[in-house]
mmCIF file with all atom_site columns, C-alpha atoms in Angstrom:
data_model
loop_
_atom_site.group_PDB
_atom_site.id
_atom_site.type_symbol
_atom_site.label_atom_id
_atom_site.label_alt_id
_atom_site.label_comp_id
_atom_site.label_asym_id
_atom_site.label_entity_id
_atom_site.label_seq_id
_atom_site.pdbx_PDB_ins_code
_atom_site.Cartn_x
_atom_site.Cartn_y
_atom_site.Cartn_z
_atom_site.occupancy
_atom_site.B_iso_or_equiv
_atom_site.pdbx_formal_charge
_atom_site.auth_seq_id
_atom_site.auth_comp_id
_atom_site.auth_asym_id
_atom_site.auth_atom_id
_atom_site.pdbx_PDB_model_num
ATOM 1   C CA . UNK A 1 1   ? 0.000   0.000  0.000  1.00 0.00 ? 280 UNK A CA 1
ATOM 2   C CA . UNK A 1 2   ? 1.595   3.483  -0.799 1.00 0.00 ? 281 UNK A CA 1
ATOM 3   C CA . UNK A 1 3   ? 2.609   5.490  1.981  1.00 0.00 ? 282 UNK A CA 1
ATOM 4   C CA . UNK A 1 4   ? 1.534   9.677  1.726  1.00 0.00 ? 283 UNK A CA 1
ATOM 5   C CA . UNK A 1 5   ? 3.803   11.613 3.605  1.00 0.00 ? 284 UNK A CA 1
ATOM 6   C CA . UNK A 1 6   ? 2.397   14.612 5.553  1.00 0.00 ? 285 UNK A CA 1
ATOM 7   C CA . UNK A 1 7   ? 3.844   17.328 7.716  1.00 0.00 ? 286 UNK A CA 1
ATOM 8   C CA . UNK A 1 8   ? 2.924   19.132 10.979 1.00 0.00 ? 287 UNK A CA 1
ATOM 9   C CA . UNK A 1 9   ? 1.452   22.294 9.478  1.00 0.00 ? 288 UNK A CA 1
ATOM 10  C CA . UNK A 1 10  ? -1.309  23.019 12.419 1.00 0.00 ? 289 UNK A CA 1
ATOM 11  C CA . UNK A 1 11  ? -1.228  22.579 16.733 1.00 0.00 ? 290 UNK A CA 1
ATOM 12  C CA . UNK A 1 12  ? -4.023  24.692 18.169 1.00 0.00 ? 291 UNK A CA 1
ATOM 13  C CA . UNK A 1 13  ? -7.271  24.069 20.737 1.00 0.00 ? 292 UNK A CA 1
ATOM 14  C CA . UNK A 1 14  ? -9.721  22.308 19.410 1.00 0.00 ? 293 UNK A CA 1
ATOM 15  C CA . UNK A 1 15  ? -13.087 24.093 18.020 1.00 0.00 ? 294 UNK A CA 1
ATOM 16  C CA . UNK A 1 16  ? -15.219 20.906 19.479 1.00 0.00 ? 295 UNK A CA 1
ATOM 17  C CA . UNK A 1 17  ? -13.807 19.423 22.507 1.00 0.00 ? 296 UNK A CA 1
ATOM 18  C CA . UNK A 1 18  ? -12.789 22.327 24.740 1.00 0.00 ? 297 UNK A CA 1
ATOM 19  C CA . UNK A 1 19  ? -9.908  20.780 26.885 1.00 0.00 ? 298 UNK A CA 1
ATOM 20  C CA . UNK A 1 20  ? -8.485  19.519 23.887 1.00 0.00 ? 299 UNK A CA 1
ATOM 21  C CA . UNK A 1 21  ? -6.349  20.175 21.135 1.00 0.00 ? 300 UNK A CA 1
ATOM 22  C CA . UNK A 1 22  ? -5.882  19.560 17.497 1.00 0.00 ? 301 UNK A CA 1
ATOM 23  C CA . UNK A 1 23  ? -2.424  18.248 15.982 1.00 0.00 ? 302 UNK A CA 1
ATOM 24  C CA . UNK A 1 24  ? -2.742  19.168 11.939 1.00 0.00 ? 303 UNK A CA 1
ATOM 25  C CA . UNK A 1 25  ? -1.095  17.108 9.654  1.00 0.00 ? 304 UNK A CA 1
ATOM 26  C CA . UNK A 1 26  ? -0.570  18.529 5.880  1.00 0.00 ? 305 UNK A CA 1
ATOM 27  C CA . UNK A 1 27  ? -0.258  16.187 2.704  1.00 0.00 ? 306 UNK A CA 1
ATOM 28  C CA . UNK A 1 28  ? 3.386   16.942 1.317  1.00 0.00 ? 307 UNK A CA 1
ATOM 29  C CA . UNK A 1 29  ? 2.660   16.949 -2.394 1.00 0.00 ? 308 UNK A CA 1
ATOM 30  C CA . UNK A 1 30  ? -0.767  17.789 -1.992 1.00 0.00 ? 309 UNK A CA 1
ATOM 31  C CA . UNK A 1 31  ? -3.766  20.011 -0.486 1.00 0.00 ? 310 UNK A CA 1
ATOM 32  C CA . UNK A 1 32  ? -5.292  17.707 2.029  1.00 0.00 ? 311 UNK A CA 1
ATOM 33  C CA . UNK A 1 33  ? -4.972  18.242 5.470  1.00 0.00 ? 312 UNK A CA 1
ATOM 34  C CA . UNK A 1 34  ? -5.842  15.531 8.167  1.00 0.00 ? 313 UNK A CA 1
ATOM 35  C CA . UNK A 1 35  ? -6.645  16.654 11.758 1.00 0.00 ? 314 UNK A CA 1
ATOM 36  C CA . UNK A 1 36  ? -6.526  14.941 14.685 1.00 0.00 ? 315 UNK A CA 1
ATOM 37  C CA . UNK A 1 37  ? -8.002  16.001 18.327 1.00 0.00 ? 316 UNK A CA 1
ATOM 38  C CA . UNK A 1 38  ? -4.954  14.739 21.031 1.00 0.00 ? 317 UNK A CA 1
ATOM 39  C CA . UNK A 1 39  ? -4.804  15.676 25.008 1.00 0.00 ? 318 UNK A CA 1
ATOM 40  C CA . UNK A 1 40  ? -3.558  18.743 26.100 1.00 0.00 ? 319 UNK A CA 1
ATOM 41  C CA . UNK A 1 41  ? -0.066  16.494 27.718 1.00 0.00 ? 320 UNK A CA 1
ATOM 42  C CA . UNK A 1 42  ? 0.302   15.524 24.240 1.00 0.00 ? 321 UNK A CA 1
ATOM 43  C CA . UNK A 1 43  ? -0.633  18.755 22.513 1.00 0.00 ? 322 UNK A CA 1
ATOM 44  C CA . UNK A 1 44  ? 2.558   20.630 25.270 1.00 0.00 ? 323 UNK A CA 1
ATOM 45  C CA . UNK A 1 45  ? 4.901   17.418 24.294 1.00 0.00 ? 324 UNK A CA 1
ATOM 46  C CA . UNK A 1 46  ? 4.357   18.112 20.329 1.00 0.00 ? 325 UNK A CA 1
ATOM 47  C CA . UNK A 1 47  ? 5.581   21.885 20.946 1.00 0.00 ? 326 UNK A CA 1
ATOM 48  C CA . UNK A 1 48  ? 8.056   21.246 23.258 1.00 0.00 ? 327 UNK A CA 1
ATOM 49  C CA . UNK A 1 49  ? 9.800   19.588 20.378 1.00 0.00 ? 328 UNK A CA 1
ATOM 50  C CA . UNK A 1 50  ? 8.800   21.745 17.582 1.00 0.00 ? 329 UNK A CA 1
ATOM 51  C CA . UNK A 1 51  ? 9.839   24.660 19.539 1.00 0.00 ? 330 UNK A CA 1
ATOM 52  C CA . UNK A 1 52  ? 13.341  23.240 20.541 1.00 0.00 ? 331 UNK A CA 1
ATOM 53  C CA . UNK A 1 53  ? 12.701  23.910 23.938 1.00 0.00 ? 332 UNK A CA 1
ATOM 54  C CA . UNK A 1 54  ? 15.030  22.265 27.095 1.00 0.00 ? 333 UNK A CA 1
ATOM 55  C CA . UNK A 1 55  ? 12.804  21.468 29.776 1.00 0.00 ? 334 UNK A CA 1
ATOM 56  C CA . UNK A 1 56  ? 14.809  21.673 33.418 1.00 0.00 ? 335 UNK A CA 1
ATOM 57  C CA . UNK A 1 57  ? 14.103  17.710 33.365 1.00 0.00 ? 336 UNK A CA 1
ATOM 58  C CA . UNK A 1 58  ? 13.046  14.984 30.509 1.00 0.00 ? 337 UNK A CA 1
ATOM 59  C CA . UNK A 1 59  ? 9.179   14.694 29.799 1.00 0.00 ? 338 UNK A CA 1
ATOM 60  C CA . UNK A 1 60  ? 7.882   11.199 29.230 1.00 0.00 ? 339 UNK A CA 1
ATOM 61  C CA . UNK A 1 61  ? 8.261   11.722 25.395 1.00 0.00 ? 340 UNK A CA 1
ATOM 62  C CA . UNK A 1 62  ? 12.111  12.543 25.861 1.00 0.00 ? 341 UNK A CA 1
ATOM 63  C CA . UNK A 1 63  ? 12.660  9.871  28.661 1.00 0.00 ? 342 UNK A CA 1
ATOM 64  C CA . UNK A 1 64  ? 11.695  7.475  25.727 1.00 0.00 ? 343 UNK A CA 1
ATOM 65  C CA . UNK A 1 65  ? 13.703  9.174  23.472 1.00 0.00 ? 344 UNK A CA 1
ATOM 66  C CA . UNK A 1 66  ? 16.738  8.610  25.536 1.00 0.00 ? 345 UNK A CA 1
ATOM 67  C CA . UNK A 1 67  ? 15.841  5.359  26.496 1.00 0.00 ? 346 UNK A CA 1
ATOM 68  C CA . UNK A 1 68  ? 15.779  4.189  22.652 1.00 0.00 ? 347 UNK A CA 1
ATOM 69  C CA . UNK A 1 69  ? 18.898  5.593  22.007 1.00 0.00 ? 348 UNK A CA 1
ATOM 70  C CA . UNK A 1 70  ? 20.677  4.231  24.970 1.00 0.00 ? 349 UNK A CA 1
ATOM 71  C CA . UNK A 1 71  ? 19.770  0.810  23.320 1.00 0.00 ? 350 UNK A CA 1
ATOM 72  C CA . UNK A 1 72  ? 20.559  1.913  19.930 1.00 0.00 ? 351 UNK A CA 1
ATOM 73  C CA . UNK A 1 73  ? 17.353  1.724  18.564 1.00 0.00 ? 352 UNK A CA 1
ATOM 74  C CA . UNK A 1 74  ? 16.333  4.799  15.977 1.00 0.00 ? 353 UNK A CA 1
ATOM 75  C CA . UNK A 1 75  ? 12.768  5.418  14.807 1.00 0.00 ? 354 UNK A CA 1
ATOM 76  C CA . UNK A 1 76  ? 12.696  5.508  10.831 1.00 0.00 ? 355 UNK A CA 1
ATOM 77  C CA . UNK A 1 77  ? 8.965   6.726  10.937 1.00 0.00 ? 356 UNK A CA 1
ATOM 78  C CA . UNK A 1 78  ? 5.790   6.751  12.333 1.00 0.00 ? 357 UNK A CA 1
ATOM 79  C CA . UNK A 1 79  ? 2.603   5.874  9.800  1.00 0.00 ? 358 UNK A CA 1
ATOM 80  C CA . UNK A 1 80  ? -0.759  6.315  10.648 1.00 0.00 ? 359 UNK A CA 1
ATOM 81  C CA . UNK A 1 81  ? -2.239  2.761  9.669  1.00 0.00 ? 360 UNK A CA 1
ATOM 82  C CA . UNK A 1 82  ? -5.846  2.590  10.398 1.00 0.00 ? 361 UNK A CA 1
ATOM 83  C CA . UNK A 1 83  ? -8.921  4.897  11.684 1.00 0.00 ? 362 UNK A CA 1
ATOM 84  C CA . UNK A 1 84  ? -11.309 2.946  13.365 1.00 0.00 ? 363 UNK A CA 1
ATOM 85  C CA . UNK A 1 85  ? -14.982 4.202  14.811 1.00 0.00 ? 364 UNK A CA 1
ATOM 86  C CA . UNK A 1 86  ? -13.036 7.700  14.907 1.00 0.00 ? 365 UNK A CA 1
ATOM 87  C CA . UNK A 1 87  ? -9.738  6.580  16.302 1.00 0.00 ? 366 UNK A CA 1
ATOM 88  C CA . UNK A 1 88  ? -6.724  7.046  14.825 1.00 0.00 ? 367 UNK A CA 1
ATOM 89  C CA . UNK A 1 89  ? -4.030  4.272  15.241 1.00 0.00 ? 368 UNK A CA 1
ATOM 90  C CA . UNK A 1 90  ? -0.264  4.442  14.505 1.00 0.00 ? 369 UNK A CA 1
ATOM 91  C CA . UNK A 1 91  ? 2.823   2.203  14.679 1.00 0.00 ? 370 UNK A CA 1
ATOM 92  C CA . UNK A 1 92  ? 6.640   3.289  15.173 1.00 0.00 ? 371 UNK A CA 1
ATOM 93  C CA . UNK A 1 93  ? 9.024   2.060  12.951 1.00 0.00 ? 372 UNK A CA 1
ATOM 94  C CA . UNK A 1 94  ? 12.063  1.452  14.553 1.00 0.00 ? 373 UNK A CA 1
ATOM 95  C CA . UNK A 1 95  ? 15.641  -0.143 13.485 1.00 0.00 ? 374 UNK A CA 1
ATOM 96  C CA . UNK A 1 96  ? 18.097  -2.076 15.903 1.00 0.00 ? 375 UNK A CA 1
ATOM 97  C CA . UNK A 1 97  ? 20.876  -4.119 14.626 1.00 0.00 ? 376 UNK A CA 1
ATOM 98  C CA . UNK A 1 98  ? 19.856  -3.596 10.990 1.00 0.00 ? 377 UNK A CA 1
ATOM 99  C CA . UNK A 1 99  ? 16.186  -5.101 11.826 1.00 0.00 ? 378 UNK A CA 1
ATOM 100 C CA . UNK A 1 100 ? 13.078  -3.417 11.525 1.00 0.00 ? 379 UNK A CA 1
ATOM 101 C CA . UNK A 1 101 ? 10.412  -3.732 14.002 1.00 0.00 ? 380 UNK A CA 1
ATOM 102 C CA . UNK A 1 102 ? 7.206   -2.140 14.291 1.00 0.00 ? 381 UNK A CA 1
ATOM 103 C CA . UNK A 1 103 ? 5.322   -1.136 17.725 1.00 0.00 ? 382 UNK A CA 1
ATOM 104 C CA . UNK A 1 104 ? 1.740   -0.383 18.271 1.00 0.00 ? 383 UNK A CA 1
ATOM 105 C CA . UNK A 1 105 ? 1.328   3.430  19.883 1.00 0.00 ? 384 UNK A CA 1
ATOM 106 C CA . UNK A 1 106 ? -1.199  5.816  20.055 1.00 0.00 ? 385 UNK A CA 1
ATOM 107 C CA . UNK A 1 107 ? -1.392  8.811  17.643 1.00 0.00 ? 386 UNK A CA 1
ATOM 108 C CA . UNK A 1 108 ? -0.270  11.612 19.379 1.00 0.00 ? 387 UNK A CA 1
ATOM 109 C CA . UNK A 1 109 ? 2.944   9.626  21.301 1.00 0.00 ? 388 UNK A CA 1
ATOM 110 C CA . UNK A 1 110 ? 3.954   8.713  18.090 1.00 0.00 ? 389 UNK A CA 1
ATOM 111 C CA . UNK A 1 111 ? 3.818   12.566 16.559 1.00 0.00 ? 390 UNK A CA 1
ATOM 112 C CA . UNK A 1 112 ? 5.548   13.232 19.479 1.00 0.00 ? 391 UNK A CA 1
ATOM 113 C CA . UNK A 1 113 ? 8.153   10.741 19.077 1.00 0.00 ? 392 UNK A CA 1
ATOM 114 C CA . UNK A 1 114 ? 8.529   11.838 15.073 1.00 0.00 ? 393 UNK A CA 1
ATOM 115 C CA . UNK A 1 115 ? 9.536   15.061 16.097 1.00 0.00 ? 394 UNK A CA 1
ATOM 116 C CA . UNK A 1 116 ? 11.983  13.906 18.616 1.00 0.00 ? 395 UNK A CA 1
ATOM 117 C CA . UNK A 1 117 ? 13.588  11.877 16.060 1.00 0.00 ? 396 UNK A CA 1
ATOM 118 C CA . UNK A 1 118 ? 12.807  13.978 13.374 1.00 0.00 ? 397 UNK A CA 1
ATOM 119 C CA . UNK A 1 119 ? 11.838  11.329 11.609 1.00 0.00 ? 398 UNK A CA 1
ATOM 120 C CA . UNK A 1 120 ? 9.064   11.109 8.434  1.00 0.00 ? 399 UNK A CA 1
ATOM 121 C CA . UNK A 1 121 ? 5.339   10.643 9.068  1.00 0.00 ? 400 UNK A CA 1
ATOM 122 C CA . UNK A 1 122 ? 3.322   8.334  6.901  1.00 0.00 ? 401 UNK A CA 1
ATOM 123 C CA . UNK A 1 123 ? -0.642  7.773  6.072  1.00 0.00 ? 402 UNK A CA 1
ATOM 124 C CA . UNK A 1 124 ? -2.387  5.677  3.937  1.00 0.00 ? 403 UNK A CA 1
ATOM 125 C CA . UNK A 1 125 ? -4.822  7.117  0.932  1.00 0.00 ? 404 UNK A CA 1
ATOM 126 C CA . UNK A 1 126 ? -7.971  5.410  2.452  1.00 0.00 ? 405 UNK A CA 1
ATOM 127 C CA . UNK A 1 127 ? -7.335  7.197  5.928  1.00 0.00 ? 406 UNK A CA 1
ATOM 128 C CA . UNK A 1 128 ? -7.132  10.909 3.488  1.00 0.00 ? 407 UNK A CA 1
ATOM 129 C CA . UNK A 1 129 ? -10.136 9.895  2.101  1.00 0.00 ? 408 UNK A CA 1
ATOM 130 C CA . UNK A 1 130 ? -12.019 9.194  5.266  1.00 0.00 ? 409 UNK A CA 1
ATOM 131 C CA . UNK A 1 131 ? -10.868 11.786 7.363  1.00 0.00 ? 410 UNK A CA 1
ATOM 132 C CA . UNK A 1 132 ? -9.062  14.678 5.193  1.00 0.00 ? 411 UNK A CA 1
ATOM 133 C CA . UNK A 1 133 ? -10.256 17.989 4.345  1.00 0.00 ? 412 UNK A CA 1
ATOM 134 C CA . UNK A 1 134 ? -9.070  19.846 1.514  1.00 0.00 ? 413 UNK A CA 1
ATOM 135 C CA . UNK A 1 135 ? -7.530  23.158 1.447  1.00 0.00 ? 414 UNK A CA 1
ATOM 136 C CA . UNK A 1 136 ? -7.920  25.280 -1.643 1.00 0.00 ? 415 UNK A CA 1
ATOM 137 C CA . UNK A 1 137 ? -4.671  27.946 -2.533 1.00 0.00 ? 416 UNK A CA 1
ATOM 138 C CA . UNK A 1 138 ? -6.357  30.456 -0.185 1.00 0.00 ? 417 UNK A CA 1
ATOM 139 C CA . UNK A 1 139 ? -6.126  27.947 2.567  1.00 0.00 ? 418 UNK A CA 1
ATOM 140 C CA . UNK A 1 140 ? -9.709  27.409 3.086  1.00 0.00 ? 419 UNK A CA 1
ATOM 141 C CA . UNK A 1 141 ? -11.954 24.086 3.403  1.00 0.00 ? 420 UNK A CA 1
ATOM 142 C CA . UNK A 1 142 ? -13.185 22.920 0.404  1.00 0.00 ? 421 UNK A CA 1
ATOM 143 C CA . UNK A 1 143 ? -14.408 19.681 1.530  1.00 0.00 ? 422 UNK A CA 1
ATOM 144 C CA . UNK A 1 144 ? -15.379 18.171 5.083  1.00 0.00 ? 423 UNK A CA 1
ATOM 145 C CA . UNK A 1 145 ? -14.186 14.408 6.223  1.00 0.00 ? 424 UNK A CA 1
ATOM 146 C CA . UNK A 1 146 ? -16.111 12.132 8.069  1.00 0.00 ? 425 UNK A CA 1
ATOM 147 C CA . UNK A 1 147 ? -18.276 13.980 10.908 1.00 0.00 ? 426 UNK A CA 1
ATOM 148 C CA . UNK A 1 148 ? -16.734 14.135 14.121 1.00 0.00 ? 427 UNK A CA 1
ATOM 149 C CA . UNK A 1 149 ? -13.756 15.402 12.985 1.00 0.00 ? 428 UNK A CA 1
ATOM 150 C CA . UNK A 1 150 ? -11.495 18.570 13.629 1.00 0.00 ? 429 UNK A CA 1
ATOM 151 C CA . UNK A 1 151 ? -11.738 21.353 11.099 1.00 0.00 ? 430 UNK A CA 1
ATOM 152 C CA . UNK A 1 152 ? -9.015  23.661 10.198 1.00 0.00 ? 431 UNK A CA 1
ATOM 153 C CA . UNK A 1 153 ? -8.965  26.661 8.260  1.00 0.00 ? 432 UNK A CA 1
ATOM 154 C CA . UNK A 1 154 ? -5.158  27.348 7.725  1.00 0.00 ? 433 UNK A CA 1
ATOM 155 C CA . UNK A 1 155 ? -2.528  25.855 5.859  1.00 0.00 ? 434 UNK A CA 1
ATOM 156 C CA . UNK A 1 156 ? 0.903   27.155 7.938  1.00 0.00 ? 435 UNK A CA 1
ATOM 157 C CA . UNK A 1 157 ? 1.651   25.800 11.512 1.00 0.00 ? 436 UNK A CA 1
ATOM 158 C CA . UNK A 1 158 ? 0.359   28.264 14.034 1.00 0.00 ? 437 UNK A CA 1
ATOM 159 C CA . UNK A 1 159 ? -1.393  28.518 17.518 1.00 0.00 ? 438 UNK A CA 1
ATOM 160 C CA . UNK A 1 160 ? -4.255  30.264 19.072 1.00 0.00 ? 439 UNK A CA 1
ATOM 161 C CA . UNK A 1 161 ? -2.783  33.121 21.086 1.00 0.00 ? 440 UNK A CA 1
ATOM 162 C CA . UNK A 1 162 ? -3.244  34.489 24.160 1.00 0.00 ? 441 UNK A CA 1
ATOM 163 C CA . UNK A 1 163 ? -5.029  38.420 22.963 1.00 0.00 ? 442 UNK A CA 1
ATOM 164 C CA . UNK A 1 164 ? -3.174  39.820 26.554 1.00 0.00 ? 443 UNK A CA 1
ATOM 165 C CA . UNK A 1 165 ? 0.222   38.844 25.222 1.00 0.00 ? 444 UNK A CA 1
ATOM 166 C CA . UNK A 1 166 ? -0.327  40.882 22.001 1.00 0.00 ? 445 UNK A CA 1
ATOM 167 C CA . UNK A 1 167 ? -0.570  44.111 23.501 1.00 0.00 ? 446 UNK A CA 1
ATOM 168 C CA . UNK A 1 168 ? 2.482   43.678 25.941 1.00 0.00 ? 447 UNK A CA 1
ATOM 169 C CA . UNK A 1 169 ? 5.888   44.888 25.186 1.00 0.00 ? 448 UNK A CA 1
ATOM 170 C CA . UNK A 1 170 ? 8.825   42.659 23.866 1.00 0.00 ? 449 UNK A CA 1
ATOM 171 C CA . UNK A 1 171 ? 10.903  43.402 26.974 1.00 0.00 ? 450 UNK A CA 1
ATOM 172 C CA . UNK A 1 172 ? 7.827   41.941 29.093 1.00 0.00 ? 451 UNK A CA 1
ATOM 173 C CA . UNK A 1 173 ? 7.475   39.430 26.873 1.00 0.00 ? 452 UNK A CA 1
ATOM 174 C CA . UNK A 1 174 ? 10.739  37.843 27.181 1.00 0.00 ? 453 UNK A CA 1
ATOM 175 C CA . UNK A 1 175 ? 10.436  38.466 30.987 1.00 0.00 ? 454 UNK A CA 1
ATOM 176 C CA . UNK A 1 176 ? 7.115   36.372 31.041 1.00 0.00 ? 455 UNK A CA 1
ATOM 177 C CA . UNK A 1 177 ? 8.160   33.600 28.642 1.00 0.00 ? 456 UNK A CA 1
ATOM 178 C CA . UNK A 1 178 ? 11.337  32.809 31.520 1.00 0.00 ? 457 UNK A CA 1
ATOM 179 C CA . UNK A 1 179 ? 8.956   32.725 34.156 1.00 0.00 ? 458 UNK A CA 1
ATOM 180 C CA . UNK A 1 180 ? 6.647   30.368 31.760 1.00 0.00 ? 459 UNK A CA 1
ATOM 181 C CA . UNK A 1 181 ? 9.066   28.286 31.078 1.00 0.00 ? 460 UNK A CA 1
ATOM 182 C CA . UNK A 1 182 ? 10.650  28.271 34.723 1.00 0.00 ? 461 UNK A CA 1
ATOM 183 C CA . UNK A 1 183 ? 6.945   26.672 35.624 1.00 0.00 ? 462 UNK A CA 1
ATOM 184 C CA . UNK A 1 184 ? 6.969   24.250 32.546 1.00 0.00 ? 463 UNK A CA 1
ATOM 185 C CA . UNK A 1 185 ? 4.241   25.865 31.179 1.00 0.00 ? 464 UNK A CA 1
ATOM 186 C CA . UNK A 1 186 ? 5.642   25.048 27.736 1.00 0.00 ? 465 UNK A CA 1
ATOM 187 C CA . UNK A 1 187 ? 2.569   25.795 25.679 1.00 0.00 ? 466 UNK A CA 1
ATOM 188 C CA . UNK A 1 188 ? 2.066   29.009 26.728 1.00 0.00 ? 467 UNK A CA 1
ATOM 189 C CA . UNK A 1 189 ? 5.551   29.625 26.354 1.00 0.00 ? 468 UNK A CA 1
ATOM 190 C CA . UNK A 1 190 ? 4.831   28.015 22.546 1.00 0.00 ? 469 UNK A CA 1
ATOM 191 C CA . UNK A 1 191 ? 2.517   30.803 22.211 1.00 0.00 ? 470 UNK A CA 1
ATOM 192 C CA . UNK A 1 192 ? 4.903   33.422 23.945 1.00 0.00 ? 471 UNK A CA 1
ATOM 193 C CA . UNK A 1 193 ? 7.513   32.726 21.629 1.00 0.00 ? 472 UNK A CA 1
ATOM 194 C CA . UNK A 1 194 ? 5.156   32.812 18.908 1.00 0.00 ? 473 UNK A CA 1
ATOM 195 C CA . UNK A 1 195 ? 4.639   36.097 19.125 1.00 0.00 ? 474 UNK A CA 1
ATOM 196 C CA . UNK A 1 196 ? 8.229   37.421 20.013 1.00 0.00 ? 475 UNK A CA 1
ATOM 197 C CA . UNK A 1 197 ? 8.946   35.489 16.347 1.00 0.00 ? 476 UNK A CA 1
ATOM 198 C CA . UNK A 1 198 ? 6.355   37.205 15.087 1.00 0.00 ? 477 UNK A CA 1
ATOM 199 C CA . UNK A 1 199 ? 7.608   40.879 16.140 1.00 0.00 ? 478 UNK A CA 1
ATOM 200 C CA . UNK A 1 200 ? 10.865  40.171 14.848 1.00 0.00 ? 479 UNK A CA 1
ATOM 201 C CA . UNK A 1 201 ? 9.619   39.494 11.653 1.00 0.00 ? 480 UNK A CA 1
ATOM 202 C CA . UNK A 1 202 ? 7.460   42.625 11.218 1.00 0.00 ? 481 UNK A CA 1
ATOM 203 C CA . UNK A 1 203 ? 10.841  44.580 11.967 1.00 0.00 ? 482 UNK A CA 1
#
C-alpha cells in the first residue's frame, strides 16, 4: 500500500472538545490536510519539540527518546495505519541491529516521538479519504471528512494566542516567557515565543 507523507502544518485548541487540542497534519505533495483532536499532555509534548525547547528535566516523550537511544534503537517513521470508529491508530518504525520492528502506539505519542527523532510521518490514501479535508490555494476548506472530525482553516503551523500577550511589550514578553518556562508551562511559552517570532519578523 503506498505510503503519503504529511507534515505538521497546524497545533491549536480544538473548536469541538474544549480541553483539547488539534495536531494538523498537511499532505506533502498535496492540499489535504488531516486533523486529529490529542490531550492537552500531548498537545505541550508536540511543541516542546517543535519549539526546541530544554525542559529543566526529561518529559515522558524525551525519557523514551533517551531510552531508545541508549539501546541503539532509531525510529525511521511513524505511519498512521488505520482509523477505526473515529480513532486514529499508529505504529513506530524502529531499526536495531539492521532489523526493523514495528510497535503499536497511540497517535499523538507517536507525533511526538517523530519530532523527537525527526523522523518522516506516513498515512495511507484510504485514511485521506475518510478523514481529510481539503484546502484550496487560499487555505480554506473545500471539503469536510467524516463527521466528528477537527476542522481547520489554515494551511501554515500556528497557535491560538493568548489576545493579553499581544498588547504587551517585547521586553515583558521575554520576561514572562522565563517565568513560563521556569513553571513548565511550555505551551504558553509556545505561544509566547510565537509572538516574540512574530515581532521580529514585522521589523
Amino acid at each position: 500500500m503506498k505510503k503519503i507523507e504529511l507534515d505538521i502544518v497546524a497545533l491549536s485548541h480544538s473548536l469541538t472538545q474544549s480541553h483539547n487540542y488539534a495536531v494538523v497534519l498537511g499532505e506533502q505533495d498535496g492540499n489535504r490536510r488531516l486533523p486529529i483532536v490529542i490531550g492537552g499532555f500531548e498537545a505541550q509534548a508536540i511543541a516542546v519539540a517543535m519549539e526546541r525547547m530544554a525542559p529543566s528535566r526529561p518529559l515522558t516523550h524525551d525519557l523514551m527518546k533517551n531510552t531508545l537511544q541508549i539501546y541503539d534503537v532509531e525510529i525511521k517513521e511513524i505511519i498512521i495505519n488505520n482509523l477505526l470508529d473515529g480513532i486514529f491508530y499508529a505504529r513506530l518504525v524502529c531499526l536495531k541491529d539492521g532489523d526493523l520492528i514495528e510497535i503499536d502506539s497511540r497517535t499523538s505519542d507517536a507525533l511526538a516521538m517523530a519530532v523527537r527523532f525527526d523522523c518522516p510521518i506516513y498515512t495511507y490514501e484510504f485514511i485521506l479519504e475518510s478523514a481529510g479535508i481539503i484546502m484550496d490555494e487560499d487555505g480554506r476548506e473545500t471539503q469536510d471528512g467524516n463527521k466528528g472530525q477537527e476542522k481547520k482553516k489554515s494551511s501554515r503551523r500556528k497557535r491560538q494566542e493568548p489576545t493579553s500577550i499581544k498588547s504587551m511589550s517585547l521586553e515583558n514578553l521575554e520576561n514572562l516567557l522565563s517565568e513560563v518556562l521556569a513553571k513548565e508551562d511550555y505551551e504558553q511559552a509556545a505561544n509566547i515565543r510565537d509572538e516574540i517570532n512574530k515581532r521580529a519578523e514585522e521589523q
